[in-house]
Amino acid sequence: QVQLVESGGGLVQPGGSLRLSCAASGSVSSIYSMGWYRQAPDKQRDLVASITRGGSTNYADSVKGRFTISRDNAKNTVYLQMYSLNAEDTAVYFCNAYARGSHYAPPTDYWGQGTQVTVSS
């Protein structure tokens, strides 16, 4: 089993920045892609950004140029640096990893418990 633990959320003023971190632990055999999703109240969970093991990235149009995703494969950790935050970025941010829990297990999606990001003055 793979556990994902997020940190770094909180309250920030419009125009401010935050950095989210997510560390994978447990029975981790291989982690393929990692990413961040977010869910605002009464909205569906949407992709924010993802990154492959090789470093290829993908961003939602709404965050391009403002957010940067990165990962440290040695630490099984993914980061999301967020700049120029606005009220529309307010949501619960979930870490995702597509990984094998063991050598013989098929890869599957794992999720963190989420961290709240609130952008407000």
GROMACS .gro file of C-alpha atoms in nm:
model
  121
    1GLN     CA    1   0.000   0.000   0.000
    2VAL     CA    2   0.113   0.352  -0.080
    3GLN     CA    3   0.044   0.646   0.149
    4LEU     CA    4   0.054   1.006   0.030
    5VAL     CA    5   0.092   1.287   0.282
    6GLU     CA    6   0.039   1.645   0.170
    7SER     CA    7   0.160   1.960   0.341
    8GLY     CA    8   0.184   2.332   0.272
    9GLY     CA    9  -0.174   2.445   0.236
   10GLY     CA   10  -0.320   2.742   0.418
   11LEU     CA   11  -0.461   3.091   0.389
   12VAL     CA   12  -0.294   3.336   0.153
   13GLN     CA   13  -0.385   3.679   0.023
   14PRO     CA   14  -0.462   3.736  -0.346
   15GLY     CA   15  -0.140   3.766  -0.540
   16GLY     CA   16   0.047   3.560  -0.287
   17SER     CA   17   0.224   3.227  -0.320
   18LEU     CA   18   0.226   2.885  -0.159
   19ARG     CA   19   0.424   2.567  -0.202
   20LEU     CA   20   0.258   2.229  -0.160
   21SER     CA   21   0.451   1.909  -0.095
   22CYS     CA   22   0.343   1.547  -0.113
   23ALA     CA   23   0.555   1.257   0.003
   24ALA     CA   24   0.482   0.896  -0.086
   25SER     CA   25   0.565   0.626   0.164
   26GLY     CA   26   0.481   0.268   0.246
   27SER     CA   27   0.517  -0.024   0.013
   28VAL     CA   28   0.625   0.175  -0.289
   29SER     CA   29   0.763  -0.029  -0.573
   30SER     CA   30   0.746   0.214  -0.863
   31ILE     CA   31   0.588   0.553  -0.899
   32TYR     CA   32   0.505   0.655  -1.252
   33SER     CA   33   0.323   0.985  -1.272
   34MET     CA   34   0.247   1.214  -0.981
   35GLY     CA   35   0.019   1.511  -0.978
   36TRP     CA   36  -0.210   1.753  -0.808
   37TYR     CA   37  -0.585   1.782  -0.840
   38ARG     CA   38  -0.819   2.029  -0.676
   39GLN     CA   39  -1.182   2.037  -0.579
   40ALA     CA   40  -1.377   2.349  -0.492
   41PRO     CA   41  -1.711   2.328  -0.307
   42ASP     CA   42  -1.983   2.180  -0.527
   43LYS     CA   43  -1.735   2.130  -0.810
   44GLN     CA   44  -1.576   1.820  -0.955
   45ARG     CA   45  -1.215   1.726  -0.888
   46ASP     CA   46  -0.997   1.858  -1.168
   47LEU     CA   47  -0.637   1.810  -1.269
   48VAL     CA   48  -0.408   2.100  -1.180
   49ALA     CA   49  -0.073   1.961  -1.291
   50SER     CA   50   0.102   1.630  -1.341
   51ILE     CA   51   0.458   1.513  -1.393
   52THR     CA   52   0.599   1.186  -1.520
   53ARG     CA   53   0.896   1.005  -1.373
   54GLY     CA   54   1.102   1.146  -1.658
   55GLY     CA   55   0.995   1.502  -1.583
   56SER     CA   56   0.737   1.570  -1.852
   57THR     CA   57   0.472   1.805  -1.721
   58ASN     CA   58   0.111   1.888  -1.796
   59TYR     CA   59  -0.087   2.184  -1.662
   60ALA     CA   60  -0.446   2.297  -1.658
   61ASP     CA   61  -0.489   2.606  -1.874
   62SER     CA   62  -0.601   2.808  -1.572
   63VAL     CA   63  -0.268   2.765  -1.393
   64LYS     CA   64  -0.019   2.778  -1.680
   65GLY     CA   65   0.246   3.039  -1.614
   66ARG     CA   66   0.154   3.063  -1.245
   67PHE     CA   67   0.209   2.712  -1.106
   68THR     CA   68   0.513   2.487  -1.136
   69ILE     CA   69   0.516   2.117  -1.059
   70SER     CA   70   0.836   1.931  -0.979
   71ARG     CA   71   0.937   1.604  -0.821
   72ASP     CA   72   1.227   1.443  -0.640
   73ASN     CA   73   1.230   1.078  -0.745
   74ALA     CA   74   1.483   0.984  -0.478
   75LYS     CA   75   1.247   1.113  -0.210
   76ASN     CA   76   0.923   1.003  -0.381
   77THR     CA   77   0.802   1.358  -0.337
   78VAL     CA   78   0.614   1.596  -0.564
   79TYR     CA   79   0.588   1.972  -0.521
   80LEU     CA   80   0.352   2.238  -0.649
   81GLN     CA   81   0.480   2.594  -0.639
   82MET     CA   82   0.192   2.836  -0.678
   83TYR     CA   83   0.230   3.205  -0.760
   84SER     CA   84  -0.016   3.490  -0.827
   85LEU     CA   85  -0.292   3.310  -0.643
   86ASN     CA   86  -0.648   3.434  -0.678
   87ALA     CA   87  -0.983   3.346  -0.528
   88GLU     CA   88  -1.056   3.097  -0.804
   89ASP     CA   89  -0.763   2.888  -0.680
   90THR     CA   90  -0.939   2.828  -0.349
   91ALA     CA   91  -0.998   2.455  -0.317
   92VAL     CA   92  -0.888   2.136  -0.148
   93TYR     CA   93  -0.575   2.016  -0.326
   94PHE     CA   94  -0.522   1.642  -0.356
   95CYS     CA   95  -0.198   1.466  -0.433
   96ASN     CA   96  -0.214   1.176  -0.676
   97ALA     CA   97   0.034   0.904  -0.761
   98TYR     CA   98   0.003   0.634  -1.024
   99ALA     CA   99   0.215   0.363  -0.873
  100ARG     CA  100   0.274  -0.001  -0.793
  101GLY     CA  101   0.230  -0.093  -0.429
  102SER     CA  102   0.452  -0.395  -0.483
  103HIS     CA  103   0.654  -0.554  -0.762
  104TYR     CA  104   0.368  -0.784  -0.862
  105ALA     CA  105   0.080  -0.542  -0.812
  106PRO     CA  106  -0.066  -0.363  -1.112
  107PRO     CA  107  -0.022   0.014  -1.109
  108THR     CA  108  -0.315   0.205  -0.968
  109ASP     CA  109  -0.409   0.552  -0.852
  110TYR     CA  110  -0.337   0.654  -0.495
  111TRP     CA  111  -0.469   0.971  -0.331
  112GLY     CA  112  -0.373   1.189  -0.041
  113GLN     CA  113  -0.628   1.320   0.206
  114GLY     CA  114  -0.613   1.671   0.069
  115THR     CA  115  -0.492   2.007   0.191
  116GLN     CA  116  -0.699   2.323   0.195
  117VAL     CA  117  -0.581   2.628   0.004
  118THR     CA  118  -0.779   2.945   0.068
  119VAL     CA  119  -0.707   3.268  -0.118
  120SER     CA  120  -0.872   3.560   0.055
  121SER     CA  121  -0.798   3.907   0.180
   0.00000   0.00000   0.00000
